[in-house]
Short mmCIF file of C-alpha atoms in Angstrom, two decimals:
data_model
loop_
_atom_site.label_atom_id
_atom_site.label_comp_id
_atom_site.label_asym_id
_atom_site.label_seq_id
_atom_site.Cartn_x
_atom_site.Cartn_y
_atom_site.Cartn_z
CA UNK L 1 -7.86 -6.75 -14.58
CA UNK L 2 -10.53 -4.59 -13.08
CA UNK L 3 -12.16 -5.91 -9.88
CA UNK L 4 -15.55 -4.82 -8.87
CA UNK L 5 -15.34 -2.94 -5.55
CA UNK L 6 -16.20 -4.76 -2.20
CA UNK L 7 -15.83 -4.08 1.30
CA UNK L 8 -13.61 -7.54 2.18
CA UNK L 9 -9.77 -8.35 0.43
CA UNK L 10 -10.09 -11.88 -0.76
CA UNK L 11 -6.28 -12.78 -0.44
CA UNK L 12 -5.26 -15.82 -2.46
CA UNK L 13 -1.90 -16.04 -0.51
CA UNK L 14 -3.01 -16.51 2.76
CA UNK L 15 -4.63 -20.05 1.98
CA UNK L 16 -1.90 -22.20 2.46
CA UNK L 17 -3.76 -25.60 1.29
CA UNK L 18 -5.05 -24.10 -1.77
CA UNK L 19 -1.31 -22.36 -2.86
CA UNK L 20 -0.09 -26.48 -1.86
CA UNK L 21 -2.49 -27.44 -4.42
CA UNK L 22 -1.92 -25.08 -7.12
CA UNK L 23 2.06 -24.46 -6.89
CA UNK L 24 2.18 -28.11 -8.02
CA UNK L 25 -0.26 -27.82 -10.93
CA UNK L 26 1.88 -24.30 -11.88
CA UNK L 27 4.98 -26.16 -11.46
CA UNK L 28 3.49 -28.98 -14.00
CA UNK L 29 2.66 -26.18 -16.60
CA UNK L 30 5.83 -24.90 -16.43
CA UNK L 31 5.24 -21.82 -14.74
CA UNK L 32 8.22 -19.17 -13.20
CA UNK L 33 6.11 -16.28 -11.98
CA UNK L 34 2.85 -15.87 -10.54
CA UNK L 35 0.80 -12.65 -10.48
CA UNK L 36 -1.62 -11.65 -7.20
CA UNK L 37 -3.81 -8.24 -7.93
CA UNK L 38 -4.84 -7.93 -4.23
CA UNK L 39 -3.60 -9.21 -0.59
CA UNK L 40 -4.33 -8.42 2.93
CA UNK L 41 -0.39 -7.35 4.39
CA UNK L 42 -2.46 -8.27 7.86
CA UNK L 43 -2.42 -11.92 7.30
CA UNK L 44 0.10 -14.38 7.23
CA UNK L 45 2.02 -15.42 3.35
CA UNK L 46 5.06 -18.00 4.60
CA UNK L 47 3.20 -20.78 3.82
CA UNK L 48 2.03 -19.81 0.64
CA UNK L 49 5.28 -17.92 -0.31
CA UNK L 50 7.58 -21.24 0.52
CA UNK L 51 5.12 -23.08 -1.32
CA UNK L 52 5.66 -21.47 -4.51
CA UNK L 53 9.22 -20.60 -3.94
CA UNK L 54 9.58 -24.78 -3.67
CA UNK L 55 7.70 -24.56 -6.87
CA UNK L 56 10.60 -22.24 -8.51
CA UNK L 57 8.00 -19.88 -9.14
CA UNK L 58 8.28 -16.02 -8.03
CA UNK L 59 5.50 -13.16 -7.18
CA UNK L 60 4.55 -10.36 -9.23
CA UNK L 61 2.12 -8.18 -6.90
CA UNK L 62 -0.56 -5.61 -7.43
CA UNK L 63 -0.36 -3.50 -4.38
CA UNK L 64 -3.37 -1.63 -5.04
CA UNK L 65 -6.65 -3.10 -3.66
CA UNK L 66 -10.68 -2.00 -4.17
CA UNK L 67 -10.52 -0.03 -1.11
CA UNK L 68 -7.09 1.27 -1.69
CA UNK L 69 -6.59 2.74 -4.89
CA UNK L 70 -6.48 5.98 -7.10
CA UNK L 71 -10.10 6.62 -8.31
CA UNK L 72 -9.40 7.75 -12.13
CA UNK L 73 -12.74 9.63 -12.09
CA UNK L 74 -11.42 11.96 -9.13
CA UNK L 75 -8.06 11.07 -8.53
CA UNK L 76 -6.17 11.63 -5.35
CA UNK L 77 -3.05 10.04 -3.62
CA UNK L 78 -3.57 10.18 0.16
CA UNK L 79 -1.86 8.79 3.01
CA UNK L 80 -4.12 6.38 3.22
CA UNK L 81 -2.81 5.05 0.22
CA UNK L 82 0.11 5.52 0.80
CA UNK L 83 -0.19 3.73 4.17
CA UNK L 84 -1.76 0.55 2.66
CA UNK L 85 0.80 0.55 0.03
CA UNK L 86 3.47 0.45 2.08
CA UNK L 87 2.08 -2.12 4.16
CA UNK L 88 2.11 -4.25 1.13
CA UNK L 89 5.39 -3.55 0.63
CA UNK L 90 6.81 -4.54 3.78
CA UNK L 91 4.81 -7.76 4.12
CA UNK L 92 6.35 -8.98 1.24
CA UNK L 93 9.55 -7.52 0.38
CA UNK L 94 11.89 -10.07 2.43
CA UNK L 95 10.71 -13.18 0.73
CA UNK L 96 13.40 -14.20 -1.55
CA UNK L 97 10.66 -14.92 -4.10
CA UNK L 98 9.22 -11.43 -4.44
CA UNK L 99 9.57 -10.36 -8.20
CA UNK L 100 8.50 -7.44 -8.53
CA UNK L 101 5.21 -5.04 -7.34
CA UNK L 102 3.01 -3.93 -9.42
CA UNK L 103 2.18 0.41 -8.84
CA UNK L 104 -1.57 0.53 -10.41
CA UNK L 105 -3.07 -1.67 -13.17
CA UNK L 106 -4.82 0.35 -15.89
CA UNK L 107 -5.69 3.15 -13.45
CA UNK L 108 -5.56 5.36 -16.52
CA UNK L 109 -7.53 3.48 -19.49
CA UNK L 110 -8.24 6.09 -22.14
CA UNK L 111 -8.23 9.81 -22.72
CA UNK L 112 -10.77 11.00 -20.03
CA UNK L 113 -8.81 10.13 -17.25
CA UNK L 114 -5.02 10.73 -18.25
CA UNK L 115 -4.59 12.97 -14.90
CA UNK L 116 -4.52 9.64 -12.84
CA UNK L 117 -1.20 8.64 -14.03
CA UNK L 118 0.75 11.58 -12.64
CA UNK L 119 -0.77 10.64 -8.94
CA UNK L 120 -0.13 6.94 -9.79
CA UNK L 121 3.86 8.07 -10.80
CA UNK L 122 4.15 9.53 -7.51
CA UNK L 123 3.05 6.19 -6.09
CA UNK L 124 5.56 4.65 -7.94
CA UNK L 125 8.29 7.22 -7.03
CA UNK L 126 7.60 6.91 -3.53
CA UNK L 127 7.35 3.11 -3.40
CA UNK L 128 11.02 2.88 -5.26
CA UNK L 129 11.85 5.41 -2.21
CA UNK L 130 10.29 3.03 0.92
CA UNK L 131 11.93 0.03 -0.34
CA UNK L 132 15.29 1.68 -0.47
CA UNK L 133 15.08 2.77 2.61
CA UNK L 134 13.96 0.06 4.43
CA UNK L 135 14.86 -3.04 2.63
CA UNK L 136 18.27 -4.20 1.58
CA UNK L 137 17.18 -5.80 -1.98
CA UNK L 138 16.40 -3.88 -4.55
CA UNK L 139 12.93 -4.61 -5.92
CA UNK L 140 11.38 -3.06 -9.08
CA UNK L 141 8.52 -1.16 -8.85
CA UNK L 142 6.35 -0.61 -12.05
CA UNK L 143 2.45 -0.10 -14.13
CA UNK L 144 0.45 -2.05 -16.00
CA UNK L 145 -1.32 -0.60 -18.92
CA UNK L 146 -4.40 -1.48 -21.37
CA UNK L 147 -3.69 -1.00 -24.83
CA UNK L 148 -5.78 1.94 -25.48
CA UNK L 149 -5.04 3.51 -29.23
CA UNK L 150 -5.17 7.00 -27.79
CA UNK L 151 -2.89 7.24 -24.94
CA UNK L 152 -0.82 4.15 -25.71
CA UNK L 153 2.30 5.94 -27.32
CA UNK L 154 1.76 8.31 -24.62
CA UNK L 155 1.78 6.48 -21.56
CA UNK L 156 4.21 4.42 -21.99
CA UNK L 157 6.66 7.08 -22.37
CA UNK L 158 5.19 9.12 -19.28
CA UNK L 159 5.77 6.06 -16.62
CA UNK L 160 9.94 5.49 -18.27
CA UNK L 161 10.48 9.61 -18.27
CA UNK L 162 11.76 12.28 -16.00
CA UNK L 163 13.52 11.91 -13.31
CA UNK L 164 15.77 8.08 -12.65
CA UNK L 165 13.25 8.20 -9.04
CA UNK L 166 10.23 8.51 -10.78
CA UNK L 167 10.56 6.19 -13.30
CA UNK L 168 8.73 2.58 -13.50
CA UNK L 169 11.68 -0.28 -13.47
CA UNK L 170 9.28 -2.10 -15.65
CA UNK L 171 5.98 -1.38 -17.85
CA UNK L 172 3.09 -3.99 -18.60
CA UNK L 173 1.05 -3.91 -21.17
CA UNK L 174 -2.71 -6.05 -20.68
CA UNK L 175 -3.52 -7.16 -24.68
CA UNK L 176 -5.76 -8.84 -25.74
CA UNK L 177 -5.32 -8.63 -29.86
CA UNK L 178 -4.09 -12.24 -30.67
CA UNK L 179 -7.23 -14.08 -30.77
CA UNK L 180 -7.75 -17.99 -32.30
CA UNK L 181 -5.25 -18.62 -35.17
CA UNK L 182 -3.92 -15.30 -35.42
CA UNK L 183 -0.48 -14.60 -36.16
CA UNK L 184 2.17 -11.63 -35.27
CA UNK L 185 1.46 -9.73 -38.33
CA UNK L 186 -2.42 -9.83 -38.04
CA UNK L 187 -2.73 -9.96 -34.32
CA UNK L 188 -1.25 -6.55 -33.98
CA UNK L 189 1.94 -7.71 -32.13
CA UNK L 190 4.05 -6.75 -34.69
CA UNK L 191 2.92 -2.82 -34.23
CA UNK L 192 2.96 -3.28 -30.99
CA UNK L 193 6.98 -4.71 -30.79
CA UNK L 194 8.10 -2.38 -33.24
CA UNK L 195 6.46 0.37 -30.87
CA UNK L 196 9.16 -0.78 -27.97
CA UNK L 197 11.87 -1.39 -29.86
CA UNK L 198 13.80 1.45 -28.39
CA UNK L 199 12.13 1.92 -24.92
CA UNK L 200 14.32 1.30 -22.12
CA UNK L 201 12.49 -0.61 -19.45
CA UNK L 202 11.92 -3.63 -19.37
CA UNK L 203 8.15 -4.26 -21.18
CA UNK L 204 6.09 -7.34 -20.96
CA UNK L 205 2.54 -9.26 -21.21
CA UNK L 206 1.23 -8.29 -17.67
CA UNK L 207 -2.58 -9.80 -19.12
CA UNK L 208 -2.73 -11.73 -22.36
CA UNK L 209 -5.26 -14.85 -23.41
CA UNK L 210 -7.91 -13.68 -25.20
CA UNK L 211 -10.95 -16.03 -25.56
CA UNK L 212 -13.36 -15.28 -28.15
CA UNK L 213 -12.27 -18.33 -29.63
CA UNK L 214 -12.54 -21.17 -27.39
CA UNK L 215 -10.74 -23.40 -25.92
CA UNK L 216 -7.76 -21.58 -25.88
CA UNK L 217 -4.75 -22.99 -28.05
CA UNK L 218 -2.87 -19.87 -27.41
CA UNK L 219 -0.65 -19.58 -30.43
CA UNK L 220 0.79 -16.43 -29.49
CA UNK L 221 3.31 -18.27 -27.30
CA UNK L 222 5.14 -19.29 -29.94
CA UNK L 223 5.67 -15.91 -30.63
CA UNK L 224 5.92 -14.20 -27.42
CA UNK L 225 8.72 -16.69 -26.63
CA UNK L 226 10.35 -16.46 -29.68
CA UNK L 227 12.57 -14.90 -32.13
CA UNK L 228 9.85 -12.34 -33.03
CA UNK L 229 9.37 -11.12 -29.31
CA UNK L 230 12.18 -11.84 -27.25
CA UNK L 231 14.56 -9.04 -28.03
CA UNK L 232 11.73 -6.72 -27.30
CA UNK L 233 9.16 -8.25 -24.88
CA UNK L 234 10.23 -10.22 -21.25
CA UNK L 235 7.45 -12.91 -21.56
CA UNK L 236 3.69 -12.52 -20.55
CA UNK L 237 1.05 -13.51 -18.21
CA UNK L 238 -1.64 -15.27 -19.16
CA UNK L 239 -4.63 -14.58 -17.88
CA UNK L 240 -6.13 -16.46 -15.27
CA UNK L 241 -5.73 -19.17 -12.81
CA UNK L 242 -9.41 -19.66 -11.91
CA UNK L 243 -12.38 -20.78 -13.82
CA UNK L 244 -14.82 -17.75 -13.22
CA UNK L 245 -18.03 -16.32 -15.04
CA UNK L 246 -15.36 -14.48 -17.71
CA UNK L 247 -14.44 -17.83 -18.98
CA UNK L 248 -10.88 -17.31 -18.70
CA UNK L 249 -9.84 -20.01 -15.66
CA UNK L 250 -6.99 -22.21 -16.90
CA UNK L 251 -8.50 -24.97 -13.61
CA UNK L 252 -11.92 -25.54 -12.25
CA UNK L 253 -12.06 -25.78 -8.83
CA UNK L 254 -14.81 -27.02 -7.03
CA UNK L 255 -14.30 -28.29 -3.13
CA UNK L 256 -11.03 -27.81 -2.72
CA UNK L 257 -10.30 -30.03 -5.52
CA UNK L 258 -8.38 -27.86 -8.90
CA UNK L 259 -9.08 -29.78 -12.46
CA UNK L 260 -7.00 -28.73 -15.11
CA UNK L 261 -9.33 -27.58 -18.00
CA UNK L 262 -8.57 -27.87 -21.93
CA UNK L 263 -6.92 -24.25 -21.61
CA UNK L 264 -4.71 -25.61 -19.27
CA UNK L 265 -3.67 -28.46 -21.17
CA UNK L 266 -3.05 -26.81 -24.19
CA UNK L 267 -0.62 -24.16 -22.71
CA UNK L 268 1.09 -26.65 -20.87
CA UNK L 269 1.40 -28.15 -24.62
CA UNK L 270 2.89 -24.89 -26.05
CA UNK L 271 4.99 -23.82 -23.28
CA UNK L 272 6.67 -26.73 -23.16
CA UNK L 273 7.90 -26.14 -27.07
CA UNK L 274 9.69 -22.82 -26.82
CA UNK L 275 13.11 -21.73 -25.42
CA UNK L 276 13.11 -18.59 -24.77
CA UNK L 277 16.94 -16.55 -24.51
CA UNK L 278 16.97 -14.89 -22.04
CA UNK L 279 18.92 -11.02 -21.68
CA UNK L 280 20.66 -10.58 -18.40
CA UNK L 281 20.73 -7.43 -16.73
CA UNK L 282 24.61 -7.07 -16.71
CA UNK L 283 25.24 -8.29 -20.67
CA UNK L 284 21.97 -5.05 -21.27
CA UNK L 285 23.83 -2.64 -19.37
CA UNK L 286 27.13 -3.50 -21.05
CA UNK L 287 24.98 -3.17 -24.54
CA UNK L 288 23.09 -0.28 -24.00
CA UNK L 289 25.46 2.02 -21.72
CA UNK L 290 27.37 3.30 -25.05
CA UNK L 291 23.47 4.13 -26.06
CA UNK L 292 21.83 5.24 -23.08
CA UNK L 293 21.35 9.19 -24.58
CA UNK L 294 19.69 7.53 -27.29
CA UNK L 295 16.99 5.77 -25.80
CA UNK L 296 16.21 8.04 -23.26
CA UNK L 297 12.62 8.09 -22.77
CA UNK L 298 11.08 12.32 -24.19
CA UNK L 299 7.71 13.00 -21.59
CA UNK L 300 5.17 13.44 -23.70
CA UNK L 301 3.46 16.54 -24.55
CA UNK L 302 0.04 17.60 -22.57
CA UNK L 303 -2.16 17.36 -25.79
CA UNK L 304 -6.19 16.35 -26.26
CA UNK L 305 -5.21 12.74 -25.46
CA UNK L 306 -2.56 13.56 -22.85
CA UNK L 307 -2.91 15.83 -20.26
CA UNK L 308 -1.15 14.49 -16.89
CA UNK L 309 1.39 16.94 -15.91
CA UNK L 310 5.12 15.74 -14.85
CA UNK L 311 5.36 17.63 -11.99
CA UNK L 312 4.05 14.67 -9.71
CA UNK L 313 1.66 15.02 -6.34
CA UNK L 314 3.92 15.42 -2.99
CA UNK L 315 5.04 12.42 -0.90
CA UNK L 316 2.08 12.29 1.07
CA UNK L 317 3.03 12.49 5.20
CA UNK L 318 0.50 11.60 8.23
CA UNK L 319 3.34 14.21 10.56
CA UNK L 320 1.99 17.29 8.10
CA UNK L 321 -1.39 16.86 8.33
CA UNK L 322 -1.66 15.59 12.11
CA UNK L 323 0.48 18.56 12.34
CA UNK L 324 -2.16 20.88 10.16
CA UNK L 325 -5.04 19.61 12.42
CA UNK L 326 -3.15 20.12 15.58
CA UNK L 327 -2.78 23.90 14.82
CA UNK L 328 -6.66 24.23 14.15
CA UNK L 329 -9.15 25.96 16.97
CA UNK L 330 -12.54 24.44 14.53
CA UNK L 331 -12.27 21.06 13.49
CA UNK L 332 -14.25 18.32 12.01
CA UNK L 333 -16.30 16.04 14.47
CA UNK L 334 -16.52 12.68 15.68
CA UNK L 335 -19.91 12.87 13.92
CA UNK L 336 -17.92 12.20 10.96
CA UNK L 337 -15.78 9.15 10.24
CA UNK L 338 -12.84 8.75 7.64
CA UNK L 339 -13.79 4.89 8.06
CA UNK L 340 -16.74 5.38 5.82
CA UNK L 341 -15.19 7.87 2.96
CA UNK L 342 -13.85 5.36 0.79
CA UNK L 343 -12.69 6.90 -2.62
CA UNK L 344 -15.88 8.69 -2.67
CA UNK L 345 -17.40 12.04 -1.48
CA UNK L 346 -21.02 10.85 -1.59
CA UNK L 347 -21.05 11.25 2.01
CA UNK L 348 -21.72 13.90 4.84
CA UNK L 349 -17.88 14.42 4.44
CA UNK L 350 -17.70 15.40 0.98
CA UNK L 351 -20.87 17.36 0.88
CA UNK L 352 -18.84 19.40 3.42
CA UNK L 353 -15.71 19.49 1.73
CA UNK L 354 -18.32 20.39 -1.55
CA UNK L 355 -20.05 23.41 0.38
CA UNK L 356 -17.20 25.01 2.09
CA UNK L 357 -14.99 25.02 -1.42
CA UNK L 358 -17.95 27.53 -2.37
CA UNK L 359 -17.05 29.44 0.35
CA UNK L 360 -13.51 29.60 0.93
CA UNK L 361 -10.10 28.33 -1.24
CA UNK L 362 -9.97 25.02 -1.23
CA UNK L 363 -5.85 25.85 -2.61
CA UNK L 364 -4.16 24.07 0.34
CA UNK L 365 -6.40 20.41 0.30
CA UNK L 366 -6.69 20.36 -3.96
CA UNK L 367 -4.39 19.67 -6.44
CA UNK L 368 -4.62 19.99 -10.61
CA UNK L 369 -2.13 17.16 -12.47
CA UNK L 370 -3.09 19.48 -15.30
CA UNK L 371 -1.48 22.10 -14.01
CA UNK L 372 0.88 20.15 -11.69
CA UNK L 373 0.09 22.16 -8.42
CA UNK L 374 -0.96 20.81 -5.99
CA UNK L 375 -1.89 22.51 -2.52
CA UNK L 376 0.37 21.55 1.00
CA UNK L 377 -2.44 19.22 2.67
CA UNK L 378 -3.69 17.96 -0.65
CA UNK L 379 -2.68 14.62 0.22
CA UNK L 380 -4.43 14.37 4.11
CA UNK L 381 -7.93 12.35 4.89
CA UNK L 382 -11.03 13.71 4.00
CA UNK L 383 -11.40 14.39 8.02
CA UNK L 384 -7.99 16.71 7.59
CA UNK L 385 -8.87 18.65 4.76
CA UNK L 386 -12.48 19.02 5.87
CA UNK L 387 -10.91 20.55 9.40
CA UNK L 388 -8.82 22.87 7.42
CA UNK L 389 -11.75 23.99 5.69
CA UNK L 390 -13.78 24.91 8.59
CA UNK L 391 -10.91 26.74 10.23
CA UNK L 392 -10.74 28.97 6.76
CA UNK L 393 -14.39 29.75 7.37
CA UNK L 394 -14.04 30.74 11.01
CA UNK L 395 -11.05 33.06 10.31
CA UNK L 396 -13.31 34.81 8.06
CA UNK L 397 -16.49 34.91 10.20
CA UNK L 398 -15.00 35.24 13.41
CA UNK L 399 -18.48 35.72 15.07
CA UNK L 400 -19.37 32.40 13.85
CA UNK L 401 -19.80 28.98 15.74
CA UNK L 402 -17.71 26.23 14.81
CA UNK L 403 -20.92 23.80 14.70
CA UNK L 404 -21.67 23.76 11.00
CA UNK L 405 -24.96 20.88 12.22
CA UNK L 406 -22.59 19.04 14.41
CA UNK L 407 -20.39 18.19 11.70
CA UNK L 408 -17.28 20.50 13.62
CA UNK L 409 -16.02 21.18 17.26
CA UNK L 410 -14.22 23.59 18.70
CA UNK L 411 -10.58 22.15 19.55
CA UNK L 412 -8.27 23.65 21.83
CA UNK L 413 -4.92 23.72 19.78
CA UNK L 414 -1.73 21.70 21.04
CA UNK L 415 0.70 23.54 18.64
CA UNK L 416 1.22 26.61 17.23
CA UNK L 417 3.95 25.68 14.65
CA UNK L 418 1.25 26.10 10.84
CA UNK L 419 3.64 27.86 8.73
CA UNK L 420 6.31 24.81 9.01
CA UNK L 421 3.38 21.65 9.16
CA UNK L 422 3.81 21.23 5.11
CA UNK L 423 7.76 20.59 5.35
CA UNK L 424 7.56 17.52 7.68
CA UNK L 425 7.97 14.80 5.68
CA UNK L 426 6.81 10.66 6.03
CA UNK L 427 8.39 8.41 8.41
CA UNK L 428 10.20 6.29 6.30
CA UNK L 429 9.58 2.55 8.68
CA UNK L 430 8.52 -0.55 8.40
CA UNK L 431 4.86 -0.60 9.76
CA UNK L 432 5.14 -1.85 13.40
CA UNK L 433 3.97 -5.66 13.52
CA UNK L 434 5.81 -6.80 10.74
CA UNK L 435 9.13 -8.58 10.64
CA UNK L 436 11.53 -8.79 7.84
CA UNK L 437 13.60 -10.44 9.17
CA UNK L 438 11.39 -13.32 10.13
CA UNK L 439 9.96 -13.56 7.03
CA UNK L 440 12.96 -13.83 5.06
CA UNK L 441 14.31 -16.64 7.22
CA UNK L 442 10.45 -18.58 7.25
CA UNK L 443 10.16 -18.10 3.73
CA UNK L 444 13.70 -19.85 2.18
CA UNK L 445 13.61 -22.79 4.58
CA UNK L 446 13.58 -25.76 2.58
CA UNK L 447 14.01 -24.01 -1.14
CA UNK L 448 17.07 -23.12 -3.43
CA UNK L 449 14.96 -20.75 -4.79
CA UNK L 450 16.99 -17.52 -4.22
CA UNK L 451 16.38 -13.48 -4.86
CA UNK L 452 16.16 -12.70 -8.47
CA UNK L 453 19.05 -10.57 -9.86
CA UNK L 454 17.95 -9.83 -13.13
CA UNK L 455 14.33 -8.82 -14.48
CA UNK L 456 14.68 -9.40 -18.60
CA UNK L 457 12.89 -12.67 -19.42
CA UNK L 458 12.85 -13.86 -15.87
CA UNK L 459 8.77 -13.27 -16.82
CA UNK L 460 8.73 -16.36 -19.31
CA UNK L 461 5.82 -18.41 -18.81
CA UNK L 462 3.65 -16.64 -16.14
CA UNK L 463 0.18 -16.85 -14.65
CA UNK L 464 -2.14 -14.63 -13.67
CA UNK L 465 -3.20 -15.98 -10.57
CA UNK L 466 -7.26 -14.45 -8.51
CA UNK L 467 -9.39 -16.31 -6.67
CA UNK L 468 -12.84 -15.24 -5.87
#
């Protein structure tokens, strides 16, 4: 789903009467996962967590936001992203509910803007890495895709190749080809299962529900959940919870008060006619370990359609670049404020950035997923690269002031360590304020519902779940 940007996170799991309200309804559809494309990791999820863990239902999270996400017109992966991912991470990682998180959701949608993916891989990569590290269950980590005809084939090998630590655990696919009475040969499911027959993630639905016919009598469950589907596909999400302008809401909800709509009523109708098999993690490994060589997952080649590198961006680190900026004798101003940059440079910071990289190499702060180089501060704030720059262009006019129309100051350095800034890696931490261990214990009072230990058709029967 795209969102439209906006300056406030409207977080669905941090309302614990409405998640009361609607676990029970999802419970009555016959519901096991629920997916969340944004949440503020400031607020507080027990409530709504134990709520749906009561309900037997689990999260899958987006852990992107507007505000906090690659830009696939000028991509970048900074550590402010990596910051707010992280966050994310941590505020949710302990409940014995959490699924699975969701790395970017069709970041890259066609075959102008392929180059996101490799900075949206190293998200992935380094997300796989923070959760080892600092949580004790192993969570998987993976993408959700459109089904573009160019860069489909393409994509979905370039998230499940390379390295075992850059690899999705997962891949979602958002389709949208089964429409009315349709059926698996028609629909374009058919293509589309015999295109994953021999991938070796798990795949599933991450969006499906199409609704040029309406209401919905989504026929396609019979298939997704069946014989057809299962030995390929690990269920789907329909898409959505809420009634909105798109027309896709499964309840209306008007104060406070959810009614379940004729979508609603006729999924709860089909789901409750299939029986999915599910495949357990251990019975696939003891299948596929004899095969493993075989379905290895090629990279695909940089072509017209396909031109994201696999050499990924660097783990981006807050100790380099404070570091960097530390070292520097001309740096950027209070004037200036990272608070209004955004994922945009139409602002006094990026016409800086744009004007200096006339004047001197802009090496160190870029990067090229074409290429798959990418410069030792290419990952700090606009502030931090922007300080860099006007330290360049002081070395080189020495007679110069470091004024540049009050966008720069002159800065006494507190270190004179530059050459070894770029090897100081992240602090691999919770973020200070939140408590796993609290969490965990908050969120299974009451409930059964324990941490999922397999992934392959856990995903049978899920929601998509946004409320505006």
């Amino acid at each position: 789903m795209e969102h439209l940007s906006r300056s406030a996170i409207d977080d669905p799991l941090a309302d614990p009467a409405a998640c009361a309200r609607d676990s029970e309804l999802m419970k009555s559809l016959g519901l096991n996962v629920l997916r969340v494309y944004e949440v503020d990791p400031s607020k507080n999820h027990d409530a709504c967590m134990k709520s749906f863990a009561d309900a037997g239902i689990y999260l899958l999270l987006d852990i992107a936001t507007p505000k906090y996400s690659i830009n696939r017109k000028m991509p970048e992966y900074d550590t402010r992203l990596y910051s707010a991912y992280t966050k994310t991470v941590s505020a949710f990682a302990n409940y014995p509910n959490m699924l699975a998180f969701v790395a970017g959701n069709e970041v890259t949608n066609d075959k102008t803007n392929t180059l996101a993916s490799a900075y949206v891989k190293a998200a992935v990569r380094d997300i796989k890495k923070y959760l080892k590290a600092t949580h004790k269950r192993s969570i998987p980590v993976g993408y959700a895709s459109n089904d573009d005809e160019f860069i489909r084939d393409a994509i979905k090998d370039y998230f499940a190749c390379g390295e075992p630590d850059e690899q999705v655990d997962f891949f979602g696919v958002n389709m949208y080809e089964w429409c009315g009475n349709s059926s698996f040969q028609k629909s374009g499911y058919a293509d589309r299962t015999k295109e994953f027959e021999n991938y070796s993630k798990p795949v599933f639905l991450s969006e499906y529900g199409c609704n040029l016919v309406t209401p919905r009598e989504f026929t396609e469950v019979a298939a997704i959940y069946g014989p057809d589907m299962t030995g390929v596909w690990s269920g789907g999400v329909v898409y959505e919870w809420t009634q909105e302008n798109n027309n896709y809401g499964l309840v209306h909800i008007s104060n406070g008060v959810a009614s379940p709509l004729p979508d609603y009523k006729n999924l709860q109708q089909v789901l409750s006619q299939v029986k999915p098999q599910g495949v357990k993690m251990d019975a696939l490994a003891s299948s596929s370990s004899s095969s493993s060589a075989a379905h290895a997952i090629s990279c695909p080649p940089q072509s017209e359609n396909w031109k994201a590198s696999t050499q990924l961006p660097p783990t981006p680190s807050e100790g380099a670049c404070k570091c960097m900026r530390d070292n520097l004798s001309c740096v950027a101003s209070d004037k200036l404020s990272n608070t209004s940059e955004g994922n945009s440079t139409l602002n006094p910071t990026g016409d800086q950035i744009d004007m200096l990289c006339g004047l001197v190499s802009c090496s160190e702060i870029g990067g090229n997923a074409e290429k798959g180089i990418y410069g030792a501060y290419s990952f700090c704030s606009p502030s931090e690269k922007l300080s860099w720059l006007y330290q360049q262009y002081m070395k080189s006019h020495p007679k110069g002031q470091c004024d540049f129309e009050g966008y720069a100051q002159a800065a006494r350095p507190s270190r004179k360590d530059l050459d070894s800034c770029s090897t100081i890696q992240p602090a691999v931490k919770p973020p200070s304020g939140i408590s796993s261990d609290t969490k965990d214990k908050k969120a299974s009072q009451g409930t059964a519902l324990e941490p999922p230990t397999f992934f392959w058709m856990l995903v049978a029967a899920v929601i998509s779940h946004f409320i505006i």
